[in-house]
Tab-separated table of C-alpha atoms and ligand atoms in Angstrom:
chain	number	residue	atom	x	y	z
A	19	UNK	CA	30.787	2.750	-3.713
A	20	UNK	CA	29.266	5.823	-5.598
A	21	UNK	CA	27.185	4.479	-8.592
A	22	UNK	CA	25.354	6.940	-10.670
A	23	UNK	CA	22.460	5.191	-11.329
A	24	UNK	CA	20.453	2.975	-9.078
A	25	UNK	CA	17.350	1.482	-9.347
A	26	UNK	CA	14.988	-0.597	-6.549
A	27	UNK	CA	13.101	-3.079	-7.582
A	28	UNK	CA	9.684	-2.353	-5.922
A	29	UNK	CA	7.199	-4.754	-4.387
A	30	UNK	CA	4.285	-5.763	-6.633
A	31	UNK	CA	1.120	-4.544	-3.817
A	32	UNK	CA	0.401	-1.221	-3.078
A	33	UNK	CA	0.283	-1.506	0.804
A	34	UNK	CA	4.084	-3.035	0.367
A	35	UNK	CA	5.252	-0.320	-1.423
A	36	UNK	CA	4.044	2.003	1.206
A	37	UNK	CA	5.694	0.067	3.493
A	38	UNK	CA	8.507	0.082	1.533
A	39	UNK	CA	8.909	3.931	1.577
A	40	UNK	CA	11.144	4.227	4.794
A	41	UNK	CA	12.986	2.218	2.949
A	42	UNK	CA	13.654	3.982	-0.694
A	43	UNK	CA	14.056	6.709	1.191
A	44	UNK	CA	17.484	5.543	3.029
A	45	UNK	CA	18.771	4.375	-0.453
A	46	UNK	CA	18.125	8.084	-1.403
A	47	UNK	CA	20.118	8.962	1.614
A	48	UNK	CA	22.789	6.915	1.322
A	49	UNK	CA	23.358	7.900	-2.741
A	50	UNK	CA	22.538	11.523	-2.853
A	51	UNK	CA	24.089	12.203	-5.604
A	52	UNK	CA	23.096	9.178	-8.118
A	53	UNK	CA	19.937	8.798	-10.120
A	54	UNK	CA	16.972	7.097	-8.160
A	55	UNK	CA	14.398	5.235	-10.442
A	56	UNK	CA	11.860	2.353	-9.174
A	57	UNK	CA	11.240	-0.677	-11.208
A	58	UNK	CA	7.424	-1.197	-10.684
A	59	UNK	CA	3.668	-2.359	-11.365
A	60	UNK	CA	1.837	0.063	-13.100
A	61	UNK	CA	-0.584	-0.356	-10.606
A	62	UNK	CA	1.893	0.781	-7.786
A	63	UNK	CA	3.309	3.551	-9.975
A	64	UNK	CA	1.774	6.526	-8.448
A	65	UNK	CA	3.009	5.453	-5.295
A	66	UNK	CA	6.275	6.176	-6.272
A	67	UNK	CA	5.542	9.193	-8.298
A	68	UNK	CA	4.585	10.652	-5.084
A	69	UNK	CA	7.861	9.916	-3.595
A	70	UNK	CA	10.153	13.514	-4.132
A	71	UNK	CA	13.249	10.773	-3.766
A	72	UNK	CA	12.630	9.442	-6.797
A	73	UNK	CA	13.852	10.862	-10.197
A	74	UNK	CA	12.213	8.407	-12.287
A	75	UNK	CA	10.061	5.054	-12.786
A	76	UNK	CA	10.666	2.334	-14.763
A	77	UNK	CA	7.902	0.367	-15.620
A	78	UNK	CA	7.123	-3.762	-15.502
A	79	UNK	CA	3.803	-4.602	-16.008
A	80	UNK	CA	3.914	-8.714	-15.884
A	81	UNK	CA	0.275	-8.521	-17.812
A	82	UNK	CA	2.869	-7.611	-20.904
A	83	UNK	CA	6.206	-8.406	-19.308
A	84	UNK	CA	5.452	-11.907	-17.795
A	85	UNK	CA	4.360	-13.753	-20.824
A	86	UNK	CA	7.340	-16.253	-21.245
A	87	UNK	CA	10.802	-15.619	-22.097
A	88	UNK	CA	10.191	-12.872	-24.844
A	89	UNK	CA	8.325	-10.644	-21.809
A	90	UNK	CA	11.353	-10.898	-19.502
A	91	UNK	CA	14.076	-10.039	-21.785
A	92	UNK	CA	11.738	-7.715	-22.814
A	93	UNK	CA	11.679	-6.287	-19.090
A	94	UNK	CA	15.409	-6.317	-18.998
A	95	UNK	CA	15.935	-4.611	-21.885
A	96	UNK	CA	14.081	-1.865	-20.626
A	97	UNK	CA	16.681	-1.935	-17.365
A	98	UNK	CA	19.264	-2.426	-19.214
A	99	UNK	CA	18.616	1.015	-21.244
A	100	UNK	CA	18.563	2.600	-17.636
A	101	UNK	CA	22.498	2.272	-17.679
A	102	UNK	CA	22.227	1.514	-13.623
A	103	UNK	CA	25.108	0.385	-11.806
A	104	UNK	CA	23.344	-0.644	-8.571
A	105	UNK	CA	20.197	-2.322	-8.288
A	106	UNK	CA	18.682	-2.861	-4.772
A	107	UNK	CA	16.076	-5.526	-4.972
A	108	UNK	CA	13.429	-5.308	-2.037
A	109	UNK	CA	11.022	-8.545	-3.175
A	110	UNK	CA	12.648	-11.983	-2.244
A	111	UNK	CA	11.789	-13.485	-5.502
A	112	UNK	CA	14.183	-15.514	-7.548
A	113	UNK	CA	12.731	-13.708	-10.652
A	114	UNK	CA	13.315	-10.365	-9.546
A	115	UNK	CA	17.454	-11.320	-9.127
A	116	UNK	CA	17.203	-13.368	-12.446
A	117	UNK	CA	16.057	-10.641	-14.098
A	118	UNK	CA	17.927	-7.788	-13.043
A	119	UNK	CA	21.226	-10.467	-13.575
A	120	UNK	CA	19.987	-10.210	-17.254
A	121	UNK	CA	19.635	-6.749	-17.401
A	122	UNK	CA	23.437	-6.444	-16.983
A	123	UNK	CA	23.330	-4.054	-13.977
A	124	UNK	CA	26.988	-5.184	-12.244
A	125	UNK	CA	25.559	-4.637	-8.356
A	126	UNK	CA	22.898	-6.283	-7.313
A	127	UNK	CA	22.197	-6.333	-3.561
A	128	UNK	CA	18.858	-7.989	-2.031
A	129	UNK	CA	17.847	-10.789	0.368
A	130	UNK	CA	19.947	-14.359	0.003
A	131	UNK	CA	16.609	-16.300	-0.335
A	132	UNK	CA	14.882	-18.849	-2.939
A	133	UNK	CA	18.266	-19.468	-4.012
A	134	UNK	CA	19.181	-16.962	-5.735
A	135	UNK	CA	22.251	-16.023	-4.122
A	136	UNK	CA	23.950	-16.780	-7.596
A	137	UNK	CA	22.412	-13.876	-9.033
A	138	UNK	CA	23.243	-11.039	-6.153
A	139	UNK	CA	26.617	-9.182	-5.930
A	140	UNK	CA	25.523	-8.642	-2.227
A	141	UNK	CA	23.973	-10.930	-0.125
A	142	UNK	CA	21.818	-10.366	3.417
A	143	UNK	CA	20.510	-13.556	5.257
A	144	UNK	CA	17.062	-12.705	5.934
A	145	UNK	CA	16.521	-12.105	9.596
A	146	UNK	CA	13.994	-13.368	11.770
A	147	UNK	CA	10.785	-11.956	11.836
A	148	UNK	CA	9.573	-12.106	14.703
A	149	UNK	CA	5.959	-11.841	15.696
A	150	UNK	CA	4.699	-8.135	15.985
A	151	UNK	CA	7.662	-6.331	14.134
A	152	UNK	CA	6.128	-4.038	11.011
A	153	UNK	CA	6.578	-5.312	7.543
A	154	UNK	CA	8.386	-1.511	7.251
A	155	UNK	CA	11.329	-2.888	8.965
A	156	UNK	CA	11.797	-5.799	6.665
A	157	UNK	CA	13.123	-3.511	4.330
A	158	UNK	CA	14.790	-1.318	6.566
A	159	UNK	CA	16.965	-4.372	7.672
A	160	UNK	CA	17.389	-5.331	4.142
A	161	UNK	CA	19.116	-1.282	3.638
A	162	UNK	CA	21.050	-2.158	6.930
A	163	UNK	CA	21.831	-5.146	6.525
A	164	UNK	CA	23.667	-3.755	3.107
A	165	UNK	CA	25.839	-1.713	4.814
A	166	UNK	CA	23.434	1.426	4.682
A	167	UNK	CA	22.690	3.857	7.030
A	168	UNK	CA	18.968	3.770	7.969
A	169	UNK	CA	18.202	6.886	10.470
A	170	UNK	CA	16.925	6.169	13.868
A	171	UNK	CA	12.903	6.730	14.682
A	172	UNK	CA	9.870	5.570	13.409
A	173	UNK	CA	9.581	4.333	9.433
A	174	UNK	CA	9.051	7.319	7.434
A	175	UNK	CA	6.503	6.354	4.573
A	176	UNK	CA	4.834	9.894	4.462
A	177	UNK	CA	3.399	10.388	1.268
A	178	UNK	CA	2.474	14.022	-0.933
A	179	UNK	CA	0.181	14.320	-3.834
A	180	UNK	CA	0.843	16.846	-6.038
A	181	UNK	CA	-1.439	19.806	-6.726
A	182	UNK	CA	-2.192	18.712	-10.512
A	183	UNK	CA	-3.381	15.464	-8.292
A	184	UNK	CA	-5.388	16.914	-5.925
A	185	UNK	CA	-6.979	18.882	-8.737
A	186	UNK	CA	-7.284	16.043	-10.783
A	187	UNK	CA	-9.306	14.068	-7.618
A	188	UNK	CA	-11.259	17.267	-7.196
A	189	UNK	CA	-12.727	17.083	-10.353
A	190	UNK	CA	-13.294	13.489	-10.034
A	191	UNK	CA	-15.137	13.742	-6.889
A	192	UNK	CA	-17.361	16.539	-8.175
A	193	UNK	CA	-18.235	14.815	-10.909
A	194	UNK	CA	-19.590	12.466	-9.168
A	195	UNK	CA	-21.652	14.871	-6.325
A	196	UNK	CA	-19.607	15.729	-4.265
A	197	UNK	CA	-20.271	19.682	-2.647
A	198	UNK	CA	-17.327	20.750	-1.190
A	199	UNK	CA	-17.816	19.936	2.348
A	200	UNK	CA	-16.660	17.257	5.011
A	201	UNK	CA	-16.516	13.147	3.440
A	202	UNK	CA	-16.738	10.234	5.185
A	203	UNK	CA	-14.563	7.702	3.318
A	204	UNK	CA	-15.539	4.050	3.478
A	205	UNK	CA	-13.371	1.771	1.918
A	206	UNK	CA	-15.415	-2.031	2.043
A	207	UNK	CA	-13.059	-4.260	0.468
A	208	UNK	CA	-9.940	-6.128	0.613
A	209	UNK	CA	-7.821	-7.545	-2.130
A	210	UNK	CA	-7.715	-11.235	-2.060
A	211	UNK	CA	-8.909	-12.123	1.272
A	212	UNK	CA	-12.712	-12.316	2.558
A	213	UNK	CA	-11.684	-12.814	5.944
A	214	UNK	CA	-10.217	-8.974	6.266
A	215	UNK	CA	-14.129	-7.548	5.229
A	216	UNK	CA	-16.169	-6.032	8.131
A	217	UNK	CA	-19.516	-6.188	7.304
A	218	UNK	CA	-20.801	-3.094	4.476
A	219	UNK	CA	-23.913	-2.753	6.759
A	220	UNK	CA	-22.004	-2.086	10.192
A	221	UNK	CA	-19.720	0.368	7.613
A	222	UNK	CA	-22.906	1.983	5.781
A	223	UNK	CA	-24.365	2.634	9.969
A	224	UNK	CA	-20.994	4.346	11.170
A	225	UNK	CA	-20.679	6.054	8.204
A	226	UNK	CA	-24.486	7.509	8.157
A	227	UNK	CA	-23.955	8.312	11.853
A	228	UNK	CA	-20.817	10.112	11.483
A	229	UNK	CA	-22.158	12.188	8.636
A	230	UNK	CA	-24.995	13.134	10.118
A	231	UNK	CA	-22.698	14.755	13.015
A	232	UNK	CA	-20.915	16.387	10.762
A	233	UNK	CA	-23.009	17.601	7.658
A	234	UNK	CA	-20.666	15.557	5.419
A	235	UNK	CA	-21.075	13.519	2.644
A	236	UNK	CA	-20.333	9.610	2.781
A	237	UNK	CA	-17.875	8.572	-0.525
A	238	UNK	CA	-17.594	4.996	-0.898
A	239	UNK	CA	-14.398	3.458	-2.491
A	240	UNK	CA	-13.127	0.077	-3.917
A	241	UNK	CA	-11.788	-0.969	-7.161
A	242	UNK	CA	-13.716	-2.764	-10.318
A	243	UNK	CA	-13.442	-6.252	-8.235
A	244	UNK	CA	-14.988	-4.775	-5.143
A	245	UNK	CA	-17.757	-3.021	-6.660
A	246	UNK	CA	-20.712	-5.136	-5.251
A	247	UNK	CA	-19.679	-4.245	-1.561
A	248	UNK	CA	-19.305	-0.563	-2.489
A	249	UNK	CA	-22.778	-1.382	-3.641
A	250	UNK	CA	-23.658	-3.246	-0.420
A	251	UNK	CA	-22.521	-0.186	2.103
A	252	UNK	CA	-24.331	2.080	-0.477
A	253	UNK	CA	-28.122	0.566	-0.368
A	254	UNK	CA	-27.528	0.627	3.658
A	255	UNK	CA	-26.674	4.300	4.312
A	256	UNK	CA	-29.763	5.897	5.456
A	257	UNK	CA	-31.466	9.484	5.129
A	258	UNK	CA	-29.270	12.455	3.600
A	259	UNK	CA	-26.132	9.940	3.719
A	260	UNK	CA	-28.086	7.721	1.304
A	261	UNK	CA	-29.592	10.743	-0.752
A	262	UNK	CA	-26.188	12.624	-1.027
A	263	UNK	CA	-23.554	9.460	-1.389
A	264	UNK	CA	-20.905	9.479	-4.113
A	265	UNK	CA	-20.234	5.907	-5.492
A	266	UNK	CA	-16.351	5.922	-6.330
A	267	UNK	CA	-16.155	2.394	-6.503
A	268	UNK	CA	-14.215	1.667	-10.368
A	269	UNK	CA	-13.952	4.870	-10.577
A	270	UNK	CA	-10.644	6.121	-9.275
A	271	UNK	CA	-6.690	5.455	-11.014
A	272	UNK	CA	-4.603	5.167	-8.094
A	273	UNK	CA	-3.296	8.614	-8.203
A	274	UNK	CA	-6.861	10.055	-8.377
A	275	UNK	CA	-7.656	7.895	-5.282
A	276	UNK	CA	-4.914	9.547	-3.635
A	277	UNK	CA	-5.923	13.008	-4.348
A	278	UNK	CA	-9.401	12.093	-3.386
A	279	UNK	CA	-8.359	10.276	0.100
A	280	UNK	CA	-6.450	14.055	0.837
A	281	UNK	CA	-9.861	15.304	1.057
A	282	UNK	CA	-11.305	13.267	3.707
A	283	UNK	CA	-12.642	14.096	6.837
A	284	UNK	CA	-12.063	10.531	8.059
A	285	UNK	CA	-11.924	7.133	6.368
A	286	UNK	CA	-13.148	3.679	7.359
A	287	UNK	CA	-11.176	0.988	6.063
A	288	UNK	CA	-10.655	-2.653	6.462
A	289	UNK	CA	-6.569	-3.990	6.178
A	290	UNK	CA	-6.397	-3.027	3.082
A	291	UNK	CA	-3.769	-0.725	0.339
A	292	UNK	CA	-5.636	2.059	0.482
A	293	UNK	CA	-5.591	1.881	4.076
A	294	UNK	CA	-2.133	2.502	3.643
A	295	UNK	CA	-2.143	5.309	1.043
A	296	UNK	CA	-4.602	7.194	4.157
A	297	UNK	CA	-2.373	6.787	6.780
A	298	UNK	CA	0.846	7.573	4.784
A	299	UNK	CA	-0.855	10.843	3.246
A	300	UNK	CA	-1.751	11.897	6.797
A	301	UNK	CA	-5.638	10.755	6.428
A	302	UNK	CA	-7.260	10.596	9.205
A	303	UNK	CA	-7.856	6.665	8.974
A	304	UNK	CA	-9.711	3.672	11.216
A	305	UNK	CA	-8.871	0.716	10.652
A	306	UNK	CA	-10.889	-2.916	11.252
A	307	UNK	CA	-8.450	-5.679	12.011
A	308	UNK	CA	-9.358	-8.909	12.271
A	309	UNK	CA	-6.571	-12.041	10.559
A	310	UNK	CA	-4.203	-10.074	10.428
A	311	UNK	CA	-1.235	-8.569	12.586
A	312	UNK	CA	-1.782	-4.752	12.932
A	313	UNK	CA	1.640	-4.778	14.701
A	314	UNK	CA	2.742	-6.007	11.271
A	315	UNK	CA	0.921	-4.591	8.537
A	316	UNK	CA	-0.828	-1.826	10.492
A	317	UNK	CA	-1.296	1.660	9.302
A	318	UNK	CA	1.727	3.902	9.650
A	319	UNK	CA	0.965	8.326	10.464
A	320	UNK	CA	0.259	10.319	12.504
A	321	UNK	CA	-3.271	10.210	12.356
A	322	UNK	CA	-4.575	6.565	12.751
A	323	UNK	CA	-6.373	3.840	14.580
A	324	UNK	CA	-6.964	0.478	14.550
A	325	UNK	CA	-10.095	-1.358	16.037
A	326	UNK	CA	-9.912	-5.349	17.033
A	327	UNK	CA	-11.215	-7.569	19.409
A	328	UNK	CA	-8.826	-10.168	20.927
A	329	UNK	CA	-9.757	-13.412	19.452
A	330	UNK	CA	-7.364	-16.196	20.123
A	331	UNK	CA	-7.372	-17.342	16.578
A	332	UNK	CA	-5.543	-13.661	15.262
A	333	UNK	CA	-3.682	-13.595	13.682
A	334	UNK	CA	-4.240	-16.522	11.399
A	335	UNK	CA	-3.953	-14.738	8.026
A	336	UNK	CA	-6.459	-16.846	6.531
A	337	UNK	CA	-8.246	-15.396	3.060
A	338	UNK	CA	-11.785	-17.215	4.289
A	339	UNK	CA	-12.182	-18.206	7.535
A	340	UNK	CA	-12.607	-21.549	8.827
A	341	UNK	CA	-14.671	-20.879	11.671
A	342	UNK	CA	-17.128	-18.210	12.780
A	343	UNK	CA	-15.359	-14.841	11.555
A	344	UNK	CA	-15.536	-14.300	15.542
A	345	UNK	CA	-12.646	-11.703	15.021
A	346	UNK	CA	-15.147	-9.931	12.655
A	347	UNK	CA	-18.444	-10.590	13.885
A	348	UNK	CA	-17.081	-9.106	17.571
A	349	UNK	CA	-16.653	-5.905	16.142
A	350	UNK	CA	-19.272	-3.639	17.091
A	351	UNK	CA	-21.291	-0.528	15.822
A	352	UNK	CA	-20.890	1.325	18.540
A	353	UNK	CA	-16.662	0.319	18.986
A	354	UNK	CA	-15.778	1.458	15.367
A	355	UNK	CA	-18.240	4.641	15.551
A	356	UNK	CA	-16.145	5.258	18.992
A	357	UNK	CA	-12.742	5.140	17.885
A	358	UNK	CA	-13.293	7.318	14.873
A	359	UNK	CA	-15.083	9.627	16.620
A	360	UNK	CA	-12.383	10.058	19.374
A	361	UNK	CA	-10.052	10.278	16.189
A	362	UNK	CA	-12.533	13.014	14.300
A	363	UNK	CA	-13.901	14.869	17.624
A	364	UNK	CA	-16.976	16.997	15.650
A	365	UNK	CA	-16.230	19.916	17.923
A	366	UNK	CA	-12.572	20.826	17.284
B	403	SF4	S1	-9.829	-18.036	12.167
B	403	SF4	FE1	-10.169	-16.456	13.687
B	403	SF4	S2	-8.795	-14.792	13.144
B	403	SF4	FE2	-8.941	-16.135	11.395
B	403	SF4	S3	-10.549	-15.244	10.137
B	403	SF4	FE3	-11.520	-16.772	11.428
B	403	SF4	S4	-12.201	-15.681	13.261
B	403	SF4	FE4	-10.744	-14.369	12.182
């Protein structure tokens, strides 16, 4: 088959469509020649945007688009305009194939789950997943499984941001104090789930220490939601970390939180999207695991690590824990100032 147009549906989280990159990126492969556009959140857009593979982004935002049957024919209008011949649909969701169905694109290839088989043109059974296998490779199989080719080697999810970014994220972080010099990121938060949240005073001590070794600046990150714990790791920094800090926290669109991770010296993060976004734009990025599977959702580049003690509760993938937060609580000071600084040596 050589269709012209093709579109991916995109998944709706931003640390899923990072994962998802390796992905879009065989479709691109395997259709040179057609015209590559992403259906997706507007809140995932500059994910793709990033992506050179893509020629263009088509836009559902389900705080319009979702409202009832006038917002999804509304949706597949839109789709429809796109004149595609192929849509590749990488969420499992029976709306996703119901909608695309509607939109009167005649291939539509995704997963054979929630019973939507009658809306697909292709069908894959969903494999297995087995325990420990990266969420990157559930869409990889879904591009194989299609008859695809998918290269050998690790998932590429690289990401670039574009100069008029980075310029854009400069601004944004001098604006709000920053001098020019080495910045600790600390990212506190994590969407939907208090369980994933190291504590913002253990962040706010590695983050003083570290700057203090360097000369840098701390930045502190998180989005409107998360803005108390930005808040949190703020009031703890001590000495010129404290006096010099630049509260990010609301601040940021995606894309200028992009730009701004680029400029990082190292970044702190929970399991969390913009964990992703670090590790796929070559950040140099630590990671605190605790519920969840870093085999799974771990951070992909060349530059990363992940700190977690062995509890025999993790994974659970609880959003609150039940128990102690032992997985958590276990992590030390002294570990996560450790592995960054083994990441981040301060004599090169
Ligand atoms: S149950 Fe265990 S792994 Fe899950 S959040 Fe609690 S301490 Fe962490």
């Amino acid at each position: 088959m050589k269709p012209r147009a093709v579109l991916i549906y995109a998944p709706s989280w931003i640390g899923d469509g990072v994962m998802s990159l390796a992905a879009v990126r065989a479709v691109r492969e395997s259709f040179p020649d057609a015209r590559l556009a992403v259906l997706t959140r507007p809140w995932v857009e500059a994910v793709y945007q990033a992506v050179d593979a893509i020629d263009e982004i088509v836009r559902y935002d389900p705080r319009q688009d979702d409202r009832g049957w006038s917002g999804f024919w509304r949706t597949a209008r839109r789709v429809r305009e796109g004149k595609f011949d192929l849509c590749v649909l990488l969420p499992n969701a029976f709306r996703a194939a119901a909608l695309i169905k509607a939109s009167g694109v005649k291939e539509r290839w995704g997963f054979a789950t929630e019973g939507r088989g009658f809306f697909l043109t292709r069908q894959v059974p969903q494999p297995p997943r087995p325990f420990g296998r990266h969420q990157a490779y559930f869409y990889l199989d879904l591009v194989a499984g299609l008859g695809l080719d998918v290269p050998d080697g690790a998932p590429d999810t690289h990401l670039d941001v574009a100069s008029e970014v980075a310029d854009g994220a400069r601004r944004v972080l001098e604006q709000a104090g920053w001098t020019g010099g080495a910045l600790v990121g600390v990212h506190p938060g994590a969407t939907n789930s208090r369980a994933k949240i190291w504590s913002a005073s253990r962040y706010a001590e590695v983050a003083t220490r570290m700057a203090a070794e360097r000369d840098a600046q701390v930045a502190v990150f998180g989005g409107p939601k998360e803005a108390e714990l930005a808040a949190e790791v703020l009031a703890a920094l001590s000495g010129p970390a404290k006096e010099t800090a630049i509260a990010l926290q609301g601040k940021t669109s995606l894309s200028e939180l992009m730009g701004a991770l680029k400029f990082l010296t190292v970044f702190l993060t929970n399991d969390s999207g913009p964990m992703h976004l670090a590790a796929a734009l070559g950040v140099s990025t630590v990671a605190v695991f605790g519920p969840t599977d870093a085999r799974e959702t771990g951070p992909l580049g060349p530059k990363t690590t992940v700190v977690r003690e062995p509890v025999d509760c993790s994974p659970c993938l609880y959003r609150d824990c039940p128990i102690d937060h032992r997985c958590m609580e276990r992590v030390s000071v002294e570990r996560v100032l450790g592995e960054a600084n083994a990441l981040v040596p301060t004599v090169l």
